[in-house]
CSV table of C-alpha atoms and ligand atoms in Angstrom, one decimal:
chain,number,residue,atom,x,y,z
Q,1,UNK,CA,-32.5,-7.3,14.1
Q,2,UNK,CA,-31.5,-10.9,13.5
Q,3,UNK,CA,-31.1,-13.6,17.0
Q,4,UNK,CA,-29.0,-15.7,16.5
Q,5,UNK,CA,-29.9,-18.6,18.9
Q,6,UNK,CA,-28.5,-21.6,21.2
Q,7,UNK,CA,-25.8,-21.3,19.0
Q,8,UNK,CA,-22.3,-23.0,20.7
Q,9,UNK,CA,-20.3,-19.8,19.8
Q,10,UNK,CA,-15.9,-20.3,19.1
Q,11,UNK,CA,-13.7,-17.1,19.8
Q,12,UNK,CA,-10.5,-17.7,19.5
Q,13,UNK,CA,-10.6,-17.7,23.2
Q,14,UNK,CA,-14.2,-18.5,24.4
Q,15,UNK,CA,-17.0,-21.8,23.8
Q,16,UNK,CA,-19.8,-20.9,25.3
Q,17,UNK,CA,-23.3,-22.0,24.0
Q,18,UNK,CA,-25.7,-18.4,24.1
Q,19,UNK,CA,-27.6,-15.9,21.5
Q,20,UNK,CA,-26.2,-13.2,19.3
Q,21,UNK,CA,-28.6,-10.4,18.2
Q,22,UNK,CA,-27.8,-7.7,15.5
Q,23,UNK,CA,-29.2,-4.9,15.3
Q,24,UNK,CA,-28.4,-2.3,12.2
Q,25,UNK,CA,-25.7,-4.7,11.1
Q,26,UNK,CA,-23.7,-4.8,14.5
Q,27,UNK,CA,-23.7,-7.1,17.5
Q,28,UNK,CA,-25.6,-5.6,20.5
Q,29,UNK,CA,-26.1,-8.2,22.9
Q,30,UNK,CA,-24.2,-12.0,23.6
Q,31,UNK,CA,-26.8,-13.8,26.9
Q,32,UNK,CA,-28.6,-16.9,28.2
Q,33,UNK,CA,-32.1,-17.5,25.7
Q,34,UNK,CA,-32.6,-13.4,24.8
Q,35,UNK,CA,-36.4,-12.8,24.8
Q,36,UNK,CA,-36.3,-11.6,20.6
Q,37,UNK,CA,-38.5,-8.5,19.3
Q,38,UNK,CA,-41.4,-8.6,17.6
Q,39,UNK,CA,-40.1,-8.5,13.7
Q,40,UNK,CA,-36.8,-10.4,14.8
Q,41,UNK,CA,-35.2,-12.8,12.1
Q,42,UNK,CA,-34.7,-15.8,13.6
Q,43,UNK,CA,-31.3,-18.2,12.5
Q,44,UNK,CA,-31.9,-21.9,15.2
Q,45,UNK,CA,-27.7,-22.5,15.7
Q,46,UNK,CA,-28.1,-25.3,17.5
Q,47,UNK,CA,-25.9,-28.5,17.2
Q,48,UNK,CA,-24.6,-25.4,15.1
Q,49,UNK,CA,-20.7,-23.8,16.5
Q,50,UNK,CA,-20.5,-19.8,15.2
Q,51,UNK,CA,-17.8,-18.9,14.6
Q,52,UNK,CA,-16.3,-15.1,13.8
Q,53,UNK,CA,-16.2,-14.6,9.6
Q,54,UNK,CA,-13.0,-15.3,8.3
Q,55,UNK,CA,-10.7,-12.6,7.2
Q,56,UNK,CA,-9.0,-13.5,4.7
Q,57,UNK,CA,-6.1,-11.2,4.1
Q,58,UNK,CA,-4.5,-12.8,1.0
Q,59,UNK,CA,-6.5,-12.6,-2.7
Q,60,UNK,CA,-6.2,-12.0,-6.2
Q,61,UNK,CA,-9.8,-11.4,-7.7
Q,62,UNK,CA,-9.5,-10.4,-11.8
Q,63,UNK,CA,-6.0,-9.9,-10.8
Q,64,UNK,CA,-2.8,-9.6,-14.2
Q,65,UNK,CA,-1.5,-11.7,-14.8
Q,66,UNK,CA,1.3,-12.0,-17.8
Q,67,UNK,CA,-1.0,-11.6,-20.9
Q,68,UNK,CA,-4.4,-12.6,-18.3
Q,69,UNK,CA,-6.4,-12.4,-15.5
Q,70,UNK,CA,-7.4,-14.5,-12.4
Q,71,UNK,CA,-11.0,-16.3,-13.2
Q,72,UNK,CA,-13.1,-14.7,-10.9
Q,73,UNK,CA,-13.9,-11.1,-10.1
Q,74,UNK,CA,-14.7,-9.6,-7.2
Q,75,UNK,CA,-18.7,-11.0,-6.9
Q,76,UNK,CA,-18.2,-14.2,-8.1
Q,77,UNK,CA,-14.1,-14.2,-5.5
Q,78,UNK,CA,-17.0,-12.7,-3.2
Q,79,UNK,CA,-19.5,-16.0,-3.7
Q,80,UNK,CA,-16.9,-18.7,-3.2
Q,81,UNK,CA,-15.3,-16.5,0.3
Q,82,UNK,CA,-19.1,-16.7,0.8
Q,83,UNK,CA,-19.8,-20.4,0.7
Q,84,UNK,CA,-16.5,-20.6,2.3
Q,85,UNK,CA,-17.4,-18.7,5.8
Q,86,UNK,CA,-15.5,-15.2,5.2
Q,87,UNK,CA,-16.9,-12.5,5.1
Q,88,UNK,CA,-14.4,-10.4,4.7
Q,89,UNK,CA,-11.5,-10.7,2.2
Q,90,UNK,CA,-7.5,-7.9,1.7
Q,91,UNK,CA,-7.1,-7.8,-2.1
Q,92,UNK,CA,-3.8,-6.5,-3.2
Q,93,UNK,CA,-4.2,-3.6,-5.8
Q,94,UNK,CA,-1.8,-4.6,-8.5
Q,95,UNK,CA,0.1,-1.1,-9.4
Q,96,UNK,CA,0.9,-1.3,-13.1
Q,97,UNK,CA,4.6,-0.2,-14.1
Q,98,UNK,CA,4.3,3.6,-14.5
Q,99,UNK,CA,1.0,4.1,-13.4
Q,100,UNK,CA,0.8,5.8,-10.0
Q,101,UNK,CA,0.2,4.4,-6.9
Q,102,UNK,CA,-3.6,6.7,-7.4
Q,103,UNK,CA,-4.3,5.3,-10.7
Q,104,UNK,CA,-3.8,1.7,-9.1
Q,105,UNK,CA,-6.0,2.5,-6.8
Q,106,UNK,CA,-8.6,3.7,-9.1
Q,107,UNK,CA,-8.4,0.9,-11.2
Q,108,UNK,CA,-9.1,-1.5,-8.3
Q,109,UNK,CA,-12.0,0.3,-6.8
Q,110,UNK,CA,-13.2,-0.1,-10.5
Q,111,UNK,CA,-13.3,-3.4,-10.3
Q,112,UNK,CA,-15.5,-3.7,-7.1
Q,113,UNK,CA,-18.0,-1.0,-9.3
Q,114,UNK,CA,-18.4,-3.4,-12.1
Q,115,UNK,CA,-18.4,-7.2,-9.7
Q,116,UNK,CA,-20.1,-5.8,-6.9
Q,117,UNK,CA,-18.6,-8.0,-3.7
Q,118,UNK,CA,-21.3,-10.4,-1.3
Q,119,UNK,CA,-18.6,-9.9,1.5
Q,120,UNK,CA,-16.4,-6.7,2.6
Q,121,UNK,CA,-13.1,-6.7,1.0
Q,122,UNK,CA,-10.0,-4.4,2.2
Q,123,UNK,CA,-7.5,-3.1,0.2
Q,124,UNK,CA,-3.5,-3.8,0.1
Q,125,UNK,CA,-1.6,-1.9,-2.1
Q,126,UNK,CA,1.1,-3.9,-4.1
Q,127,UNK,CA,4.4,-2.2,-4.9
Q,128,UNK,CA,5.6,-2.9,-8.4
Q,129,UNK,CA,7.1,0.0,-9.9
Q,130,UNK,CA,8.7,3.0,-7.4
Q,131,UNK,CA,11.4,4.3,-10.7
Q,132,UNK,CA,9.5,7.5,-9.9
Q,133,UNK,CA,10.3,9.3,-6.5
Q,134,UNK,CA,6.4,10.1,-6.6
Q,135,UNK,CA,5.5,7.7,-5.6
Q,136,UNK,CA,7.4,7.9,-1.9
Q,137,UNK,CA,5.2,10.6,-1.2
Q,138,UNK,CA,2.0,8.6,-3.1
Q,139,UNK,CA,2.6,5.7,-0.2
Q,140,UNK,CA,2.4,7.9,2.4
Q,141,UNK,CA,-0.9,9.2,1.3
Q,142,UNK,CA,-2.3,5.3,2.1
Q,143,UNK,CA,-2.9,5.6,5.5
Q,144,UNK,CA,-5.2,8.0,5.3
Q,145,UNK,CA,-7.7,5.6,3.2
Q,146,UNK,CA,-7.4,2.4,4.6
Q,147,UNK,CA,-5.0,1.1,3.5
Q,148,UNK,CA,-2.2,-0.1,6.6
Q,149,UNK,CA,-0.3,-2.4,4.7
Q,150,UNK,CA,2.0,-2.4,1.1
Q,151,UNK,CA,3.0,-5.6,-0.9
Q,152,UNK,CA,6.3,-5.9,-2.3
Q,153,UNK,CA,7.7,-9.2,-4.6
Q,154,UNK,CA,10.9,-10.7,-4.9
Q,155,UNK,CA,10.5,-12.7,-7.9
Q,156,UNK,CA,8.7,-12.1,-11.0
Q,157,UNK,CA,11.8,-10.5,-12.5
Q,158,UNK,CA,10.2,-8.4,-15.1
Q,159,UNK,CA,6.6,-8.2,-13.6
Q,160,UNK,CA,6.2,-7.4,-10.2
Q,161,UNK,CA,9.2,-7.9,-8.7
Q,162,UNK,CA,10.8,-4.3,-6.8
Q,163,UNK,CA,14.4,-4.9,-6.0
Q,164,UNK,CA,16.4,-4.3,-2.8
Q,165,UNK,CA,16.5,-0.9,-2.5
Q,166,UNK,CA,12.7,-0.6,-3.6
Q,167,UNK,CA,12.2,-2.7,-1.0
Q,168,UNK,CA,14.1,-1.0,1.4
Q,169,UNK,CA,12.2,2.0,0.9
Q,170,UNK,CA,8.6,0.8,0.6
Q,171,UNK,CA,9.6,-0.5,4.2
Q,172,UNK,CA,10.8,2.8,5.5
Q,173,UNK,CA,7.4,3.9,4.8
Q,174,UNK,CA,5.9,1.7,6.5
Q,175,UNK,CA,7.8,2.6,9.8
Q,176,UNK,CA,7.1,5.7,9.1
Q,177,UNK,CA,3.3,5.5,8.5
Q,178,UNK,CA,2.9,2.7,10.8
Q,179,UNK,CA,1.7,0.7,8.1
Q,180,UNK,CA,2.7,-3.6,7.9
Q,181,UNK,CA,4.9,-4.8,4.6
Q,182,UNK,CA,4.6,-7.8,3.5
Q,183,UNK,CA,6.8,-9.8,1.1
Q,184,UNK,CA,6.9,-12.5,-1.1
Q,185,UNK,CA,9.9,-14.8,-1.2
Q,186,UNK,CA,11.6,-16.4,-3.8
Q,187,UNK,CA,15.0,-15.1,-5.0
Q,188,UNK,CA,13.6,-13.2,-8.1
Q,189,UNK,CA,17.1,-13.1,-9.6
Q,190,UNK,CA,17.5,-17.1,-9.5
Q,191,UNK,CA,14.3,-18.0,-11.0
Q,192,UNK,CA,14.9,-16.0,-14.0
Q,193,UNK,CA,18.5,-17.7,-14.2
Q,194,UNK,CA,17.1,-20.9,-13.7
Q,195,UNK,CA,14.0,-20.1,-15.3
Q,196,UNK,CA,16.2,-19.8,-18.8
Q,197,UNK,CA,18.9,-22.3,-18.1
Q,198,UNK,CA,16.1,-24.8,-17.5
Q,199,UNK,CA,14.4,-23.0,-20.8
Q,200,UNK,CA,17.5,-23.0,-23.3
Q,201,UNK,CA,17.7,-27.2,-22.6
Q,202,UNK,CA,14.5,-27.2,-23.5
Q,203,UNK,CA,13.0,-28.7,-19.7
Q,204,UNK,CA,9.8,-26.5,-20.8
Q,205,UNK,CA,7.4,-29.1,-18.9
Q,206,UNK,CA,5.5,-28.1,-16.2
Q,207,UNK,CA,7.7,-29.9,-13.3
Q,208,UNK,CA,10.3,-27.5,-14.1
Q,209,UNK,CA,8.3,-24.6,-11.8
Q,210,UNK,CA,8.4,-27.0,-9.3
Q,211,UNK,CA,12.8,-27.6,-10.4
Q,212,UNK,CA,13.4,-24.5,-11.1
Q,213,UNK,CA,12.1,-22.3,-7.2
Q,214,UNK,CA,14.3,-24.6,-4.3
Q,215,UNK,CA,13.5,-24.3,-0.9
Q,216,UNK,CA,16.5,-22.4,-0.8
Q,217,UNK,CA,15.4,-19.7,-3.5
Q,218,UNK,CA,12.3,-19.6,-0.6
Q,219,UNK,CA,14.5,-19.0,2.7
Q,220,UNK,CA,17.7,-16.7,1.1
Q,221,UNK,CA,15.0,-14.4,0.5
Q,222,UNK,CA,12.7,-14.6,3.8
Q,223,UNK,CA,16.0,-13.9,5.5
Q,224,UNK,CA,17.1,-11.1,3.2
Q,225,UNK,CA,13.8,-9.8,3.7
Q,226,UNK,CA,14.2,-10.5,7.8
Q,227,UNK,CA,17.2,-8.3,8.0
Q,228,UNK,CA,15.8,-5.8,5.2
Q,229,UNK,CA,12.7,-5.1,7.8
Q,230,UNK,CA,15.0,-5.0,10.4
Q,231,UNK,CA,16.9,-2.0,8.8
Q,232,UNK,CA,14.0,-0.2,8.4
Q,233,UNK,CA,12.8,-0.9,11.8
Q,234,UNK,CA,9.1,-1.5,9.6
Q,235,UNK,CA,7.1,-4.6,11.0
Q,236,UNK,CA,7.0,-7.3,9.0
Q,237,UNK,CA,4.5,-10.5,7.3
Q,238,UNK,CA,6.2,-13.1,5.3
Q,239,UNK,CA,2.8,-13.8,2.8
Q,240,UNK,CA,2.5,-17.9,1.3
Q,241,UNK,CA,5.6,-19.9,3.3
Q,242,UNK,CA,6.0,-23.6,2.1
Q,243,UNK,CA,8.4,-24.6,4.2
Q,244,UNK,CA,10.3,-25.6,7.0
Q,245,UNK,CA,13.5,-24.1,6.9
Q,246,UNK,CA,12.4,-20.4,5.9
Q,247,UNK,CA,9.9,-20.7,9.2
Q,248,UNK,CA,13.4,-21.4,10.5
Q,249,UNK,CA,14.3,-16.9,9.7
Q,250,UNK,CA,11.5,-15.8,10.8
Q,251,UNK,CA,10.9,-18.0,14.2
Q,252,UNK,CA,15.2,-16.7,14.0
Q,253,UNK,CA,13.8,-13.2,14.1
Q,254,UNK,CA,11.2,-13.7,16.2
Q,255,UNK,CA,13.0,-15.0,18.9
Q,256,UNK,CA,15.3,-11.9,18.4
Q,257,UNK,CA,12.2,-9.7,19.2
Q,258,UNK,CA,12.5,-8.7,16.1
Q,259,UNK,CA,8.4,-8.7,14.6
Q,260,UNK,CA,8.3,-10.2,11.6
Q,261,UNK,CA,5.3,-12.5,11.5
Q,262,UNK,CA,4.6,-15.3,9.1
Q,263,UNK,CA,1.6,-16.4,6.8
Q,264,UNK,CA,1.6,-20.3,5.8
Q,265,UNK,CA,-2.2,-21.2,3.0
Q,266,UNK,CA,-3.8,-24.2,2.9
Q,267,UNK,CA,-2.7,-25.0,-0.2
Q,268,UNK,CA,1.1,-26.0,0.7
Q,269,UNK,CA,-0.7,-28.5,3.7
Q,270,UNK,CA,-1.9,-30.3,1.0
Q,271,UNK,CA,-0.5,-30.5,-2.1
Q,272,UNK,CA,3.4,-32.2,-2.2
Q,273,UNK,CA,6.8,-32.1,-4.9
Q,274,UNK,CA,4.7,-35.5,-6.2
Q,275,UNK,CA,2.6,-33.8,-8.9
Q,276,UNK,CA,5.6,-33.1,-10.7
Q,277,UNK,CA,7.2,-36.8,-10.4
Q,278,UNK,CA,5.6,-36.5,-14.5
Q,279,UNK,CA,5.9,-34.5,-17.3
Q,280,UNK,CA,2.7,-34.3,-17.8
Q,281,UNK,CA,1.1,-30.8,-18.5
Q,282,UNK,CA,-1.7,-31.8,-16.8
Q,283,UNK,CA,0.3,-30.4,-13.9
Q,284,UNK,CA,0.0,-26.9,-14.5
Q,285,UNK,CA,-2.3,-26.8,-12.4
Q,286,UNK,CA,-0.5,-27.1,-9.9
Q,287,UNK,CA,1.7,-24.5,-10.7
Q,288,UNK,CA,1.6,-21.8,-7.8
Q,289,UNK,CA,4.5,-19.3,-6.6
Q,290,UNK,CA,6.2,-21.3,-4.1
Q,291,UNK,CA,5.5,-24.3,-5.6
Q,292,UNK,CA,4.1,-27.0,-3.6
Q,293,UNK,CA,7.1,-28.6,-1.1
Q,294,UNK,CA,8.0,-32.3,-0.4
Q,295,UNK,CA,5.4,-34.1,1.7
Q,296,UNK,CA,7.4,-33.8,5.5
Q,297,UNK,CA,7.1,-30.0,4.8
Q,298,UNK,CA,3.1,-30.6,5.6
Q,299,UNK,CA,4.5,-31.2,9.2
Q,300,UNK,CA,7.0,-29.3,9.9
Q,301,UNK,CA,4.4,-26.6,8.3
Q,302,UNK,CA,2.1,-27.5,11.4
Q,303,UNK,CA,4.7,-27.7,14.1
Q,304,UNK,CA,5.0,-23.8,12.9
Q,305,UNK,CA,1.7,-22.2,13.3
Q,306,UNK,CA,1.5,-24.2,16.6
Q,307,UNK,CA,4.7,-22.6,17.9
Q,308,UNK,CA,3.1,-19.9,17.3
Q,309,UNK,CA,5.5,-18.6,14.3
Q,310,UNK,CA,3.4,-18.7,12.0
Q,311,UNK,CA,0.0,-16.9,12.7
Q,312,UNK,CA,-2.3,-17.1,9.6
Q,313,UNK,CA,-3.9,-20.0,7.1
Q,314,UNK,CA,-4.5,-17.6,4.5
Q,315,UNK,CA,-6.0,-18.9,1.2
Q,316,UNK,CA,-3.6,-16.8,-1.3
Q,317,UNK,CA,-6.5,-17.2,-3.9
Q,318,UNK,CA,-5.2,-17.0,-7.9
Q,319,UNK,CA,-7.6,-19.5,-10.2
Q,320,UNK,CA,-6.9,-19.6,-13.2
Q,321,UNK,CA,-8.5,-21.9,-15.5
Q,322,UNK,CA,-6.8,-25.0,-17.6
Q,323,UNK,CA,-7.0,-23.4,-20.6
Q,324,UNK,CA,-5.7,-20.0,-19.2
Q,325,UNK,CA,-2.7,-22.3,-18.2
Q,326,UNK,CA,-2.2,-23.9,-21.2
Q,327,UNK,CA,-0.6,-20.4,-22.6
Q,328,UNK,CA,2.7,-22.5,-21.0
Q,329,UNK,CA,2.4,-24.6,-23.0
Q,330,UNK,CA,6.2,-25.8,-24.8
Q,331,UNK,CA,7.2,-22.9,-22.0
Q,332,UNK,CA,6.1,-23.5,-18.2
Q,333,UNK,CA,7.7,-19.9,-17.1
Q,334,UNK,CA,4.6,-18.5,-19.5
Q,335,UNK,CA,2.1,-20.9,-17.2
Q,336,UNK,CA,-0.3,-18.5,-15.0
Q,337,UNK,CA,1.7,-18.9,-10.8
Q,338,UNK,CA,-1.7,-19.3,-8.7
Q,339,UNK,CA,-4.0,-21.6,-7.1
Q,340,UNK,CA,-7.8,-20.9,-6.2
Q,341,UNK,CA,-9.0,-21.0,-2.3
Q,342,UNK,CA,-11.0,-18.5,-1.0
Q,343,UNK,CA,-13.7,-21.7,-0.5
Q,344,UNK,CA,-11.4,-24.6,0.1
Q,345,UNK,CA,-9.4,-22.2,4.0
Q,346,UNK,CA,-11.7,-22.9,6.8
Q,347,UNK,CA,-13.0,-26.7,5.2
Q,348,UNK,CA,-9.4,-27.9,4.7
Q,349,UNK,CA,-8.5,-26.3,7.9
Q,350,UNK,CA,-10.9,-27.2,10.2
Q,351,UNK,CA,-10.9,-30.8,8.3
Q,352,UNK,CA,-7.0,-31.0,9.0
Q,353,UNK,CA,-6.8,-29.3,11.6
Q,354,UNK,CA,-9.5,-29.7,14.2
Q,355,UNK,CA,-10.7,-32.6,12.8
Q,356,UNK,CA,-6.9,-34.4,12.2
Q,357,UNK,CA,-6.3,-33.5,16.0
Q,358,UNK,CA,-3.5,-30.8,15.6
Q,359,UNK,CA,-5.3,-27.1,16.6
Q,360,UNK,CA,-7.6,-26.9,19.1
Q,361,UNK,CA,-11.2,-24.5,17.3
Q,362,UNK,CA,-10.1,-21.3,19.7
Q,363,UNK,CA,-6.5,-21.5,17.0
Q,364,UNK,CA,-8.3,-22.5,14.1
Q,365,UNK,CA,-10.3,-19.1,14.7
Q,366,UNK,CA,-7.3,-17.7,15.4
Q,367,UNK,CA,-5.8,-18.5,12.5
Q,368,UNK,CA,-8.7,-18.1,10.2
Q,369,UNK,CA,-10.6,-14.9,11.2
Q,370,UNK,CA,-9.0,-13.7,14.7
Q,371,UNK,CA,-5.0,-12.9,13.7
Q,372,UNK,CA,-5.4,-10.7,10.2
Q,373,UNK,CA,-8.4,-9.0,11.8
Q,374,UNK,CA,-5.4,-8.0,14.2
Q,375,UNK,CA,-2.9,-8.0,12.2
Q,376,UNK,CA,-4.7,-5.5,8.2
Q,377,UNK,CA,-6.2,-3.1,11.5
Q,378,UNK,CA,-9.9,-5.1,11.3
Q,379,UNK,CA,-10.4,-6.0,15.3
Q,380,UNK,CA,-12.3,-5.7,16.4
Q,381,UNK,CA,-14.8,-4.8,15.0
Q,382,UNK,CA,-13.9,-7.8,12.5
Q,383,UNK,CA,-12.6,-11.5,14.1
Q,384,UNK,CA,-14.8,-11.8,16.5
Q,385,UNK,CA,-17.7,-12.5,18.3
Q,386,UNK,CA,-18.6,-9.8,20.9
Q,387,UNK,CA,-21.1,-6.6,21.5
Q,388,UNK,CA,-20.0,-3.7,18.7
Q,389,UNK,CA,-18.2,-6.5,16.2
Q,390,UNK,CA,-20.3,-6.5,12.4
Q,391,UNK,CA,-22.5,-9.1,13.1
Q,392,UNK,CA,-20.5,-11.4,10.9
Q,393,UNK,CA,-21.2,-14.1,11.4
Q,394,UNK,CA,-21.0,-18.2,9.6
Q,395,UNK,CA,-22.8,-20.8,11.5
Q,396,UNK,CA,-21.0,-24.2,10.7
Q,397,UNK,CA,-22.1,-27.6,10.8
Q,398,UNK,CA,-19.6,-29.9,12.8
Q,399,UNK,CA,-21.3,-32.5,10.1
Q,400,UNK,CA,-21.7,-31.6,7.3
Q,401,UNK,CA,-19.4,-33.9,4.4
Q,402,UNK,CA,-18.5,-32.7,1.7
Q,403,UNK,CA,-16.3,-32.8,-1.1
Q,404,UNK,CA,-14.4,-31.1,-3.0
Q,405,UNK,CA,-13.7,-30.2,-6.6
Q,406,UNK,CA,-13.9,-27.6,-9.4
Q,407,UNK,CA,-17.7,-28.5,-9.3
Q,408,UNK,CA,-19.3,-28.0,-6.6
Q,409,UNK,CA,-16.9,-24.3,-5.2
Q,410,UNK,CA,-17.9,-21.7,-6.8
Q,411,UNK,CA,-15.4,-19.7,-7.9
Q,412,UNK,CA,-15.3,-19.8,-11.9
Q,413,UNK,CA,-12.4,-21.8,-11.5
Q,414,UNK,CA,-12.1,-25.3,-13.7
Q,415,UNK,CA,-9.7,-26.8,-12.1
Q,416,UNK,CA,-9.0,-27.5,-8.4
Q,417,UNK,CA,-5.6,-28.3,-6.4
Q,418,UNK,CA,-7.7,-29.8,-3.7
Q,419,UNK,CA,-9.2,-31.8,-5.9
Q,420,UNK,CA,-11.8,-35.2,-4.6
Q,421,UNK,CA,-10.6,-34.1,-0.5
Q,422,UNK,CA,-13.7,-34.8,1.8
Q,423,UNK,CA,-14.6,-32.5,4.4
Q,424,UNK,CA,-17.2,-32.9,7.7
Q,425,UNK,CA,-18.0,-29.8,8.8
Q,426,UNK,CA,-19.0,-26.7,6.2
Q,427,UNK,CA,-21.4,-23.6,6.8
Q,428,UNK,CA,-24.7,-23.6,6.1
Q,429,UNK,CA,-25.8,-19.8,7.0
Q,430,UNK,CA,-23.4,-16.9,7.0
Q,431,UNK,CA,-23.9,-13.1,7.5
Q,432,UNK,CA,-22.4,-9.6,6.6
Q,433,UNK,CA,-22.9,-7.1,9.3
Q,434,UNK,CA,-26.0,-9.4,9.7
Q,435,UNK,CA,-27.0,-9.8,6.7
Q,436,UNK,CA,-27.2,-12.6,5.4
Q,437,UNK,CA,-25.1,-14.1,2.4
Q,438,UNK,CA,-25.3,-17.4,2.5
Q,439,UNK,CA,-28.6,-19.5,4.5
Q,440,UNK,CA,-28.7,-22.4,5.1
Q,441,UNK,CA,-26.3,-23.6,1.7
Q,442,UNK,CA,-28.1,-20.9,-1.2
Q,443,UNK,CA,-27.0,-17.2,-1.5
Q,444,UNK,CA,-29.3,-15.3,-0.7
Q,445,UNK,CA,-27.8,-12.6,-1.4
Q,446,UNK,CA,-26.7,-9.5,-4.1
Q,447,UNK,CA,-23.4,-8.0,-5.7
Q,448,UNK,CA,-23.9,-4.5,-3.5
Q,449,UNK,CA,-23.7,-7.0,0.1
Q,450,UNK,CA,-20.1,-6.2,0.7
Q,451,UNK,CA,-18.8,-3.0,1.3
Q,452,UNK,CA,-15.2,-1.8,0.4
Q,453,UNK,CA,-14.1,-1.6,4.7
Q,454,UNK,CA,-11.2,1.6,5.7
Q,455,UNK,CA,-9.2,0.0,7.4
Q,456,UNK,CA,-7.0,1.2,10.9
Q,457,UNK,CA,-3.8,0.9,11.9
Q,458,UNK,CA,-2.5,-3.3,12.0
Q,459,UNK,CA,-2.7,-4.4,15.9
Q,460,UNK,CA,0.8,-5.2,15.9
Q,461,UNK,CA,0.6,-6.1,19.8
Q,462,UNK,CA,3.3,-8.0,21.7
Q,463,UNK,CA,5.4,-9.6,19.8
Q,464,UNK,CA,4.7,-13.1,17.9
Q,465,UNK,CA,8.4,-14.6,20.8
Q,466,UNK,CA,7.2,-11.8,22.9
Q,467,UNK,CA,3.2,-14.2,22.9
Q,468,UNK,CA,4.8,-18.3,22.7
Q,469,UNK,CA,7.7,-16.5,25.9
Q,470,UNK,CA,4.7,-15.9,28.4
Q,471,UNK,CA,2.5,-18.8,27.6
Q,472,UNK,CA,5.6,-20.9,28.1
Q,473,UNK,CA,5.8,-19.6,31.6
Y,1,URP,O1,1.9,-18.2,-7.7
Y,1,URP,C1,0.8,-17.4,-6.3
Y,1,URP,N1,1.6,-18.0,-6.0
Y,1,URP,N2,0.2,-16.4,-7.8
Y,1,URP,C2,-0.1,-15.5,-6.5
Y,1,URP,C3,0.4,-14.3,-6.3
Y,1,URP,C4,0.9,-14.9,-5.5
Y,1,URP,O2,2.4,-14.5,-5.9
Y,1,URP,O3,1.3,-14.9,-4.1
Y,2,ZN,ZN1,3.6,-14.2,-3.9
Y,3,ZN,ZN1,0.0,-14.0,-3.6
């Protein structure tokens, strides 16, 4: 048994001081001054916050991208996750061209086997090749395997991109099977045209990544995804929203009563497009999609978060080293897209959101833990602190100071888009199903402590518009 003693427990709705007793991985009691049975391990949490483990619904461990792979596997990536207070993440199993969905899953389970995780892991399936009708039937089988969300890329033409017919078919299966469709919204045909024009004109520096992916290609694709989801009657979750105008498309759908949710990512709240003011190749470390936007968009995203239009802040952890980015020296379109962030997410959201006065601690827990747990079928096992829930707990020291950079983070990635950021507040001890994984900022778990989690149906509940209306009443 484990007793977490005297911490200030924060859930999406509660804030109180109590002890938490854990047995066989689950919370069995919460109360004032619980007497621990003999042999109980005691974790002192006085003067600390106790948060439900964060749930990151958007990571890419060991993901192929062109000729390379993200540089964290499930072991290194989940060690980083654990230090950042994330006790469960949902990774994208990427179907390869010609591959069936079960084959794609076999490949992802093999990645878990060879690099066992230290935190719990679920999978979404990213559909990339629907050329055989058999794929549609295979998608129907996924909820039975604990996979209740499907991802479609509307960009990355020639690799992950699926056309509108494929998107609609995936949405139809989701509507039938009670799953959630996730979309990467950028108009891949238009991006491809702009990229080909730029490269032909000799505009090959990383700056042209920004110039060939303007906000309107994201806004247009967001509006299209929303309308196709409406046509299919499918619930939709738009990943990595980067700008206010794309969020406005989601808000409009929510006002119409449509079941649409939006996510932004930590880096869209920190990085702005001034990093591309130069033609220097050093800017390659900021190549992720959609790209960073004008600084004014940070406030627009926070507004959309506070309004409930955006329900989740994810990491989109997709780390590539600077050496890997060298693939695109001489042609920016060959720079692998993505940034590390699985460890930084809670640190940055606490710093900018809570300490910056933009959101409350409860809202932070909602954005990082409870809402992703609900949307991705993990709640109430994950995403809250309650009797019966998994004892995924973060003992968070609100006074601990850290400087973020590649040297201080656990990812294998040698570049950080958050480099130099100073934060106050960080996880001190992290439990996964009651097992200490990080204790006093030391890794104490073996690879394999984390397990694959079969997820249930998304708990969609009231649409964001209905919740907002209730709150306004
Ligand atoms: O640049 C990004 N976001 N890379 C990861 C793949 C994706 O688009 O989510
Ligand atoms: Zn994406
Ligand atoms: Zn992603």
